[in-house]
Amino acid sequence: MDHPHAEHDNVRASGQGRRRRWPALLVALLLGLVGVGVLFANPIVTVQLQASDAPIREGNSGTTRVVNFTVSLSQALGPGQQIVLALTTANAPSNAATAGDDYSATPATLTFGPGDTVRSFPVTIIGDDVDELNEAFLVRATVVSATGAPEVQPPVGSSTETLAVIIDDDNPTVQSISAPSAREGPGATLDFIVTLSAVPLENVVIGYATANGSATAGDDFVGVSDGILVIPQGQQTGVIPISVLEDGITETPETMTLTLNPATSFSVNTPFLQSSATGTIRDAKRPPVMDDQRFTVAENSPVGTAVGTIVVSDEEPASLTFSVSGGSGQTLFDVGASSGAITVASGAVLDYETQASYTLAVEVCDLINQCDTATITIELLDRNEQPPVVTPGQSFSIAENSPVGTSVGTIVVTDADGPASGRSFRVTGGSGQALFSVVATSGAIQVAGALDYEAQPSFTLEVEVCDGGTPELCGTGTVTINLTNVNEAPTVDLNGPAAGINASATYSEQDPPTLIVAATAAVTDPDGDQIASLVATITDPRNGVAESLSVDTSGVSGVSAAYNPTTGALTVTGPASVADMTTVLRSLRYVNTAESPGTARRIEVVASDAGSPALSSPVATIELTIVAVDDPPELVNNGLVVAEGQRAAIAAAALRAIDPDTLPAALRFTMTALPTRGALSVGDVPLVAGGSFTQADIDAGRVVYTHDGSETTSDSFRFTLRDETTTLPEAQFSITITAENDNPVITTSSGATFYLQGQPAVLIDPAATVSDVDSANFNGGSLTVALSGGAPEDQLAIQDQGAGPGAIGRSGNNVSYGGVVIGSVSGGNGSALVVTLNANATLEAVQALVRAVTFANTATVTTSGPRTANFIVSDGAGGNSAPATKLIDINLLPIANNDRLRADLNSPNWLRVLANDLDPDGDPLTVSAVTQPEHGTVTIIANGTAVRYTPEDDYRGPDRFSYTISDGRGGTASAEVTLTVEQVRIVLPLVKDRDAEPDLVVSFELVPAAPRAFRPATVNVTVTNQGRAPASSFWVDFYINPREEPTVNLPWNENCGRTPCEGIAWFYEGSLGVGERVTFNSRPQSPSNPYGYQPRFTIWNDFFQNGPHRLYAYVDSWNRDSSGGIRDPRGGVSEENERNNRAEQRLTIEVGP
C-alpha cells in the first residue's frame, strides 16, 4: 500500500519553484473600462481611445474617417530614460471587423524620451451600404524596449490592447402600414401591420401613438401615447393591436389614426416611407334571442283560436320577422310574421286521442339579418267524451285454499278517450263479494276469504269502473271466478279428542310389546282419498334389533307392515281407507329387550295419501318414557404389561366395569391391597390402601402404574367393584414386568487435562469411571472418543501399558486387558478414535480402556484453543451412554525473536528484550534465564520483564548473549541479543539563541479503555504544539503490533509485525498554533468529520483482535518524496524536541461480552 505522504509537498518545500502569476481581476482593473487600455511600468503606460469621435460610426460606401488613438504615460520619463512602443491592429475575437474592408492602419513605432507623456496612433474607418451587425477590432501596444527605466509594466516583450467598436448605420426603414377595420365587440382589435423595407439583422424598435378621428379614445377604442413595437431580427413585419371598445349604440362607422414616432425608434432608418394609417370601427348590434317555449290549447278548438304569442328578447322588437320552417304542427297552426302570435290554422282538426302534442320550428330575424331559432311545443287539452267499458265475458281461475291477498287477475276495461290513468273500481254485488276484493286504482282482483272447492267451485263479481274525467263517466260489468280443485294433506291425530295431535306414553324396561297410542287416535283426509302409507319412526334408535315398533294388520285387507332396525322406521303400506288405516294406527306397539335402553324415545308418525300430487300429513309425535330397571356391573380383567422401570396407564381394554344403567363416574374400584414392586396413581395423586378410582378415570387414562425398576417379572393389586347398588367380590389385577437393557454410564473427573506444545502423549482422564447395572460384558459394543475444536494434527491413541493384570495393551490394531484381547482399534489420527469390543470386554476392562486413552499433537505450530474430548460407550445390547466430556487445555510455546541493540560505554544498559517477543495464547512473558556475554555481564531485572547489560570497562565493539523466556505455564523459547557498545554522544547547546520552532507532542486513548476482542472500539489521538512557533501540515501514524518500535519515516504499513497488518494514518493540513491541540478519531474523514483518518491509507476494522497488543502513535511520522526518498530525517516539521513524537501502550485484549 502506498502511504499518503508521497502525494503532499512538505511544509518547508511549499511555494518553491512555482511561477508567480498576476491575478486576472487585477489585470482587468489596471486595463480600465471599455475602450481603455493601460500599460504597467514604473512609469505606467496607458493606451486610451479619445472620445472626440465616439461612437465610431461606419458611414456610407465611398466615405472614410480617421480615428486617433492616444497613447500616454502616467508620468514623464526622466533623463536618460526611453520607452519604445510598437502599435498594431488586429481583428476582434468575435463580431470582428475586417482589416482592409472595415478599417485600415499602418503599424507604427512610438518613442517616448525624457519629458514625453503623449503620442497618437491613427486608424482609418471605411464606410459601406451593407446592413450588418456592429463590428470590432483591437489596437495593441507592445513594449519593444525600456532604457534606463527601473520597471516597465507590461514588461519588455509584453503588450496591452483595447477594443474599438464600429457602429453600423445601414438599417431598413418603414415601407407601409395597413388600414384595418373591426366591428365593436368583446376582444375586438384594430390590427395595424407594419412592413419594413428589408429583413433586419437585429431587433427593430418603433415608437407609435394614436389620435382621435370620428372615433374617440376611451369611448370607442383604447388610446396609446407612447407605444413600442419590436420587430425581431430576421422578421420583416410586426403588428400593432389597438383594442376596440363596445358602446352599445347603433351608429355609423367611425375612424381613428395611428402615427409612428421616429424619435423613439431604433435600428431603423428615417424618414419612414409611410408614418401613419387610419383604422375604421363598425357598429355591432346584438342579435335577437328566442328560447324554446310551450303552449296549450283544447282539443277540437275552432279555426282562428288564439294559442299564444312567442316571446323574443331584442333591442328593436318592432323590426323582427317570424317564419315557420318545420315541425309536426306546421299545417295545423299559423304564426304571425310580424307579431309571433300562434292561431289554429284553417282546416285543422285537433284530436287529443289521435295526437296529444305538436311542435313548430320557428326562426326570428332583425333588420340586419341577425337571426335566432327555437322549438315551440303546443299540447292539446283532453276533453272526456265516452264512458269506460268492462270487457264482457271475463273469467278468472284460482286454486282453492289460496291464502288471503293472492292475486286472481286484473279486470280489462276499454275507454275511447284514452289511457287508464285516473280510473277507479268498486264491487257492487255478486256471489263472490265476501271472498274477493278489487283494488280501487287498478282493478286487480285479490283473495279476501277462505276458498273451498268442495263447498262452492265458482263465483261472480259485479263491478263498476269510472274514468275520472270531466265530467266523470262510469260503466259496469260482471266477471266470473272459478276455483280449481287441489289435493289436501291427510292428518294423523294421536291424541283423539284432546287438544293437538301429539301424545305421550310409558314403557317399562324389558316389558313385552306395549300399546303406545290412544284408542281414539285416527287418520283423516279432507278429500276422502285413500291412505297410501303410514310411517312410524324412532328418531334415535339406540339398541338395534333389541327395540322395535309393530302394528296389527290381520283384520285389514291389502295392508302390510315392515320394521327396519337400522333406521328405526315401521312402514305400513296400503292403499287403505282412512277407517282401515285408523284401525292399524290404534294397534301401534313398542318393545325393547336391551339391558340399557335409556330413559326416553321420540316416535314420529306421518301418513301419505294417494291423491295427485300425493301429500303427507304433518308430523305427529309420541314422547315415550322408558322406566329403567337396575343391573349389576360386569368386570373385564385382562391385566397389564409394563417394561422394567417404566410407567403405563391402565386402559379400558385391561380393566373395565360394564354396567348399562350406571355412568362410568359411578362405577368405583376400591383398593384392598396395593402393588409391591411399583405404585398406582390417579392423575398426580398416589393411591393408598382404601383409596379408589372410577371407570371414568380409566377411560380418561388417569390411572397409571409405575414400576420401581427392580429386577422383577410381575406385580399385582387387589380391589372391589361397586355400582350404585351392588358390590362385586374382591378381585386381583395382574401386572407383567418385561426386562429392559440399562444404558452404561461414563463419568469423567473434574478439571482439565494440561498439554504443552511438543509434549509426548498424555492420558486424557486416568480417573474416569464406567458402570452398567445389567451388562456382564460389552460384546458387540464400542468405545468412541472424538474431539471438539480439534485440528488435523491432533492424535488420539491407546496407551500401551503391557500385558500385566489390570493393564491395557496394544499390539497393532488389537487392544488387550491383562493380556486378553478385548477388541480392535481404528481412527484417532485427526479423526475419532473407535474401539470395537468383544465378549472379553468386561466392565472392569472397559473402564481401564477409557482411562488409557491419550492425546498428543504432531504439529510444530499447534492450532490454538482448547480441545474437548467426548467419550461414548455402547454395551452391545442397544444401550449407549450419554456423552461424557473432558477439557484438554493446550499451552502454545512462546516466540522469542533476536534483538540488535546499542549499548553505552561504561554504563549499565536497561534492555527491553521482550519488546519483539510474543505468546500465541496471550500469556504474560518473563525472562527466565540468560547466558553471559564475552565482554560484560547480564542480569534479569524488573521481575523478569527486562535485563541489564553492563559492558566491561572501556570496552567498545560487538558483544552478544542469549536469553530464555517463559509463559508461566511450562512454555519456553530462546533468542540472541547482538550488541554494539559505543561512546555516549552528548550534544551541547549552542551559545547563541536559535530560531523559535514548534514542538509536537502526541498522546492517545482507547474507548473503551479496556476494549474486548471483536467489539467496537475507538482510537483518539491528540497532538499538542508545546513549542514556540506554529507547525504546519504533518502526518500522524497509529501502529498496531509493529515489527519494531516506530521511528520517523517508517510508516505503519512498512512496519507490520502480524498478519493481517493494520494501522491508521491522518494528515493535518493547516497551521497548528502555539499551545493549540487537535484530536484525531478512528472514523473516515468527511466534510462533517474533518479530523477522521485517510481511508486510502488506513486498514482499520473498528475493533481489535484478541491477544497481547503493542500500540504506538507517532506524530510527524513521514517526509518522503514521490519516489520514496527521505526529504528530511527529522520529518516534515523542524521541532525543538524530536524525541517526544511517540506515545505507546501495551495491553492484552480478551474475548468477552
Coordinates of N, CA and C in Angstrom, one line a residue, residues 180-314:
P180 N -56.6 48.9 -41.0 CA -57.5 47.8 -40.7 C -58.9 48.3 -40.3
S181 N -59.9 47.5 -40.2 CA -61.2 47.8 -39.7 C -61.7 46.7 -38.8
A182 N -62.6 47.0 -37.9 CA -63.1 46.0 -36.9 C -64.4 46.4 -36.4
R183 N -65.3 45.4 -36.0 CA -66.6 45.7 -35.5 C -66.6 45.7 -34.0
E184 N -67.3 46.5 -33.4 CA -67.4 46.5 -31.9 C -67.8 45.1 -31.4
G185 N -67.2 44.8 -30.3 CA -67.5 43.5 -29.7 C -66.3 43.1 -28.7
P186 N -66.7 42.2 -27.8 CA -65.6 41.8 -26.8 C -64.4 41.2 -27.5
G187 N -63.2 41.7 -27.1 CA -61.9 41.3 -27.6 C -61.6 41.8 -29.0
A188 N -62.4 42.7 -29.5 CA -62.1 43.2 -30.9 C -60.9 44.1 -30.9
T189 N -60.0 44.0 -31.9 CA -58.9 44.9 -32.1 C -58.7 45.4 -33.5
L190 N -58.1 46.6 -33.7 CA -57.7 47.1 -35.0 C -56.2 46.7 -35.1
D191 N -55.9 45.8 -36.0 CA -54.5 45.3 -36.1 C -53.8 46.0 -37.3
F192 N -52.9 46.9 -36.9 CA -52.1 47.7 -37.9 C -50.8 46.8 -38.2
I193 N -50.6 46.5 -39.5 CA -49.5 45.7 -39.9 C -48.4 46.6 -40.4
V194 N -47.2 46.6 -39.8 CA -46.1 47.5 -40.2 C -45.1 46.6 -40.9
T195 N -44.7 47.1 -42.2 CA -43.8 46.3 -43.0 C -42.6 47.1 -43.2
L196 N -41.4 46.5 -43.0 CA -40.1 47.1 -43.2 C -39.7 47.0 -44.7
S197 N -38.7 47.8 -45.1 CA -38.2 47.8 -46.4 C -37.3 46.6 -46.7
A198 N -36.8 46.0 -45.6 CA -35.9 44.8 -45.8 C -35.9 44.0 -44.4
V199 N -35.4 42.8 -44.5 CA -35.4 42.0 -43.3 C -34.2 42.4 -42.4
P200 N -34.4 42.8 -41.2 CA -33.4 43.4 -40.3 C -32.4 42.3 -39.8
L201 N -31.2 42.7 -39.5 CA -30.2 41.8 -39.0 C -30.2 41.9 -37.4
E202 N -30.9 42.8 -36.9 CA -31.0 43.0 -35.4 C -32.5 43.4 -35.1
N203 N -32.8 43.4 -33.9 CA -34.2 43.8 -33.4 C -34.4 45.2 -33.8
V204 N -35.6 45.5 -34.4 CA -36.0 46.9 -34.7 C -37.1 47.4 -33.7
V205 N -36.9 48.6 -33.2 CA -37.8 49.2 -32.2 C -38.4 50.4 -32.8
I206 N -39.8 50.4 -32.9 CA -40.6 51.5 -33.5 C -41.5 52.1 -32.5
G207 N -41.5 53.4 -32.2 CA -42.5 54.1 -31.3 C -43.7 54.5 -32.1
Y208 N -44.9 54.6 -31.4 CA -46.1 55.0 -32.1 C -47.1 55.6 -31.1
A209 N -48.1 56.3 -31.6 CA -49.2 56.9 -30.8 C -50.5 56.9 -31.6
T210 N -51.7 57.0 -30.9 CA -53.0 57.1 -31.6 C -53.5 58.5 -31.5
A211 N -54.5 58.8 -32.4 CA -55.2 60.1 -32.4 C -56.6 59.9 -32.7
N212 N -57.5 60.7 -32.1 CA -59.0 60.6 -32.4 C -59.3 61.1 -33.8
G213 N -60.3 60.4 -34.4 CA -61.0 60.9 -35.6 C -62.4 61.1 -35.2
S214 N -63.4 60.5 -36.0 CA -64.8 60.4 -35.6 C -64.9 59.5 -34.4
A215 N -64.0 58.5 -34.2 CA -63.9 57.6 -33.0 C -63.1 58.3 -31.9
T216 N -63.6 58.1 -30.7 CA -62.9 58.8 -29.6 C -62.3 57.8 -28.7
A217 N -61.0 58.1 -28.3 CA -60.3 57.3 -27.3 C -61.0 57.3 -26.0
G218 N -61.1 56.1 -25.4 CA -61.8 56.0 -24.1 C -63.3 55.6 -24.3
D219 N -63.9 56.0 -25.5 CA -65.3 55.6 -25.7 C -65.3 54.5 -26.8
D220 N -64.5 54.7 -27.9 CA -64.6 53.7 -29.0 C -63.4 52.8 -29.1
F221 N -62.2 53.3 -28.5 CA -61.0 52.5 -28.6 C -60.1 52.9 -27.4
V222 N -59.1 52.1 -27.2 CA -58.1 52.4 -26.1 C -57.0 53.1 -26.7
G223 N -56.8 54.4 -26.3 CA -55.7 55.2 -26.8 C -54.4 54.9 -26.3
V224 N -53.3 55.1 -27.1 CA -51.9 54.9 -26.8 C -51.1 56.1 -27.1
S225 N -50.3 56.6 -26.1 CA -49.5 57.8 -26.4 C -48.0 57.5 -26.6
D226 N -47.5 56.4 -26.1 CA -46.1 56.1 -26.2 C -45.8 54.6 -26.4
G227 N -46.5 54.0 -27.4 CA -46.4 52.6 -27.6 C -45.1 52.2 -28.3
I228 N -44.7 51.0 -28.1 CA -43.4 50.4 -28.7 C -43.7 49.2 -29.4
L229 N -43.3 49.0 -30.7 CA -43.4 47.8 -31.4 C -41.9 47.3 -31.6
V230 N -41.7 46.0 -31.3 CA -40.4 45.4 -31.5 C -40.5 44.3 -32.6
I231 N -39.8 44.5 -33.7 CA -39.8 43.5 -34.8 C -38.5 42.8 -34.7
P232 N -38.5 41.5 -34.4 CA -37.3 40.7 -34.1 C -36.4 40.6 -35.4
Q233 N -35.1 40.4 -35.1 CA -34.2 40.2 -36.3 C -34.7 39.0 -37.1
G234 N -34.5 39.2 -38.4 CA -34.9 38.1 -39.3 C -36.4 38.1 -39.7
Q235 N -37.2 39.1 -39.1 CA -38.7 39.2 -39.4 C -39.0 40.5 -40.0
Q236 N -39.7 40.6 -41.1 CA -39.9 41.9 -41.8 C -41.1 42.6 -41.4
T237 N -42.1 42.0 -40.8 CA -43.4 42.7 -40.4 C -43.6 42.5 -38.9
G238 N -44.4 43.5 -38.4 CA -44.9 43.4 -37.0 C -46.3 44.0 -36.9
V239 N -47.0 43.7 -35.8 CA -48.5 44.0 -35.7 C -48.6 44.9 -34.5
I240 N -49.4 46.0 -34.6 CA -49.7 46.9 -33.5 C -51.2 46.7 -33.3
P241 N -51.7 46.1 -32.2 CA -53.1 45.9 -31.9 C -53.6 47.1 -31.1
I242 N -54.7 47.7 -31.6 CA -55.4 48.7 -30.8 C -56.8 48.2 -30.4
S243 N -57.1 48.1 -29.1 CA -58.3 47.5 -28.6 C -59.5 48.4 -28.9
V244 N -60.6 47.7 -29.4 CA -61.8 48.4 -29.7 C -62.8 48.3 -28.6
L245 N -63.5 49.4 -28.2 CA -64.5 49.3 -27.1 C -65.9 49.3 -27.7
E246 N -66.8 48.6 -26.9 CA -68.2 48.5 -27.4 C -69.0 49.5 -26.6
D247 N -69.8 50.3 -27.3 CA -70.6 51.4 -26.7 C -72.1 51.1 -26.6
G248 N -72.5 50.0 -27.3 CA -74.0 49.6 -27.3 C -74.9 50.6 -28.0
I249 N -74.3 51.5 -28.8 CA -75.1 52.5 -29.6 C -75.1 52.1 -31.0
T250 N -76.3 52.1 -31.7 CA -76.3 51.9 -33.1 C -75.9 53.2 -33.8
E251 N -74.8 53.1 -34.6 CA -74.2 54.3 -35.2 C -73.5 53.9 -36.5
T252 N -73.1 54.9 -37.2 CA -72.4 54.7 -38.4 C -70.9 54.4 -38.1
P253 N -70.1 53.9 -39.1 CA -68.7 53.6 -38.8 C -67.9 54.9 -38.5
E254 N -66.9 54.7 -37.5 CA -66.1 55.8 -37.0 C -64.6 55.4 -37.3
T255 N -63.7 56.5 -37.3 CA -62.3 56.3 -37.6 C -61.4 56.9 -36.6
M256 N -60.1 56.3 -36.5 CA -59.1 56.9 -35.7 C -57.8 56.7 -36.5
T257 N -56.6 57.4 -36.0 CA -55.4 57.4 -36.7 C -54.3 56.9 -35.8
L258 N -53.3 56.1 -36.5 CA -52.1 55.6 -35.8 C -50.9 56.3 -36.5
T259 N -50.0 56.9 -35.7 CA -48.9 57.6 -36.2 C -47.6 57.1 -35.6
L260 N -46.5 56.8 -36.4 CA -45.2 56.3 -36.0 C -44.4 57.4 -35.5
N261 N -43.5 57.2 -34.5 CA -42.7 58.3 -34.0 C -41.2 58.0 -34.2
P262 N -40.5 58.6 -35.2 CA -39.1 58.3 -35.4 C -38.2 58.6 -34.2
A263 N -38.6 59.5 -33.3 CA -37.7 59.9 -32.2 C -37.5 58.8 -31.2
T264 N -38.6 57.9 -31.1 CA -38.5 56.8 -30.2 C -38.3 55.5 -30.9
S265 N -37.7 55.5 -32.1 CA -37.5 54.3 -32.9 C -36.0 54.1 -33.0
F266 N -35.6 52.8 -33.0 CA -34.2 52.5 -33.0 C -33.9 51.4 -34.1
S267 N -32.6 51.3 -34.5 CA -32.2 50.3 -35.5 C -33.1 50.4 -36.8
V268 N -33.6 51.5 -37.1 CA -34.4 51.7 -38.3 C -34.1 53.1 -38.9
N269 N -34.0 53.2 -40.2 CA -33.7 54.5 -40.9 C -34.9 55.4 -41.0
T270 N -34.7 56.6 -40.9 CA -35.8 57.6 -41.1 C -35.3 58.6 -42.2
P271 N -36.2 59.3 -42.9 CA -37.6 59.3 -42.6 C -38.3 58.0 -43.1
F272 N -39.6 57.7 -42.5 CA -40.3 56.5 -42.9 C -41.0 56.8 -44.3
L273 N -41.1 55.7 -45.1 CA -41.9 55.9 -46.3 C -43.4 56.1 -46.1
Q274 N -43.9 55.5 -45.0 CA -45.3 55.8 -44.5 C -45.2 55.9 -43.0
S275 N -45.8 56.9 -42.4 CA -45.7 57.1 -41.0 C -47.0 57.1 -40.3
S276 N -48.2 57.0 -41.0 CA -49.5 57.0 -40.3 C -50.5 56.2 -41.2
A277 N -51.6 55.7 -40.5 CA -52.6 54.9 -41.1 C -53.9 55.1 -40.4
T278 N -55.1 54.9 -41.1 CA -56.4 55.1 -40.5 C -57.1 53.7 -40.2
G279 N -57.7 53.6 -39.0 CA -58.5 52.4 -38.6 C -59.9 52.7 -38.5
T280 N -60.8 51.8 -39.0 CA -62.3 52.0 -39.1 C -63.0 51.1 -38.1
I281 N -63.9 51.7 -37.2 CA -64.6 50.9 -36.2 C -66.1 50.8 -36.6
R282 N -66.7 49.6 -36.8 CA -68.1 49.5 -37.3 C -68.9 49.1 -36.1
D283 N -70.3 49.4 -36.2 CA -71.2 49.1 -35.1 C -71.5 47.6 -35.0
A284 N -71.8 47.2 -33.8 CA -72.1 45.8 -33.6 C -73.3 45.7 -32.7
K285 N -74.6 45.5 -33.4 CA -75.8 45.4 -32.7 C -76.0 43.9 -32.3
R286 N -76.7 43.7 -31.1 CA -76.9 42.4 -30.6 C -78.0 41.7 -31.4
P287 N -77.9 40.4 -31.6 CA -79.0 39.7 -32.4 C -80.2 39.4 -31.4
P288 N -81.3 39.1 -32.0 CA -82.5 38.8 -31.1 C -82.3 37.4 -30.5
V289 N -82.9 37.2 -29.3 CA -82.8 36.0 -28.6 C -84.2 35.4 -28.3
M290 N -84.4 34.1 -28.8 CA -85.7 33.4 -28.7 C -85.5 32.1 -28.1
D291 N -86.0 31.8 -26.9 CA -85.9 30.5 -26.2 C -87.0 29.5 -26.6
D292 N -86.8 28.2 -26.4 CA -87.9 27.2 -26.6 C -89.1 27.5 -25.7
Q293 N -90.3 27.4 -26.2 CA -91.5 27.8 -25.4 C -92.6 26.7 -25.6
R294 N -93.6 26.7 -24.6 CA -94.6 25.7 -24.6 C -96.0 26.4 -24.4
F295 N -97.0 25.9 -25.2 CA -98.3 26.5 -25.1 C -99.3 25.3 -25.1
T296 N -100.6 25.6 -24.6 CA -101.7 24.6 -24.6 C -102.9 25.2 -25.3
V297 N -103.7 24.2 -25.8 CA -105.0 24.6 -26.5 C -105.9 23.3 -26.4
A298 N -107.2 23.6 -26.2 CA -108.1 22.4 -26.0 C -108.3 21.7 -27.4
E299 N -108.5 20.4 -27.3 CA -108.8 19.7 -28.5 C -110.1 20.1 -29.1
N300 N -110.2 20.0 -30.4 CA -111.5 20.4 -31.1 C -111.7 21.9 -31.2
S301 N -110.6 22.7 -30.8 CA -110.7 24.1 -30.9 C -111.0 24.6 -32.3
P302 N -111.8 25.6 -32.6 CA -112.1 26.0 -34.0 C -111.0 26.8 -34.6
V303 N -111.1 27.0 -36.0 CA -110.1 27.7 -36.7 C -110.0 29.2 -36.2
G304 N -108.8 29.7 -36.1 CA -108.5 31.0 -35.6 C -108.4 31.2 -34.1
T305 N -108.6 30.1 -33.4 CA -108.4 30.1 -31.9 C -107.0 30.5 -31.6
A306 N -106.8 31.6 -30.7 CA -105.5 32.1 -30.3 C -104.9 31.1 -29.3
V307 N -103.7 30.6 -29.7 CA -102.9 29.7 -28.8 C -102.0 30.5 -27.9
G308 N -101.3 31.5 -28.4 CA -100.4 32.3 -27.6 C -99.4 33.1 -28.5
T309 N -98.6 34.0 -27.9 CA -97.6 34.8 -28.6 C -96.2 34.4 -28.2
I310 N -95.3 34.2 -29.2 CA -93.9 33.8 -29.0 C -93.2 35.0 -28.4
V311 N -92.4 34.8 -27.3 CA -91.7 35.8 -26.7 C -90.2 35.9 -27.2
V312 N -89.7 37.1 -27.6 CA -88.4 37.3 -28.1 C -87.7 38.5 -27.4
S313 N -86.5 38.3 -27.0 CA -85.7 39.4 -26.4 C -84.9 40.1 -27.5
D314 N -85.2 41.5 -27.7 CA -84.4 42.2 -28.8 C -84.6 43.7 -28.4

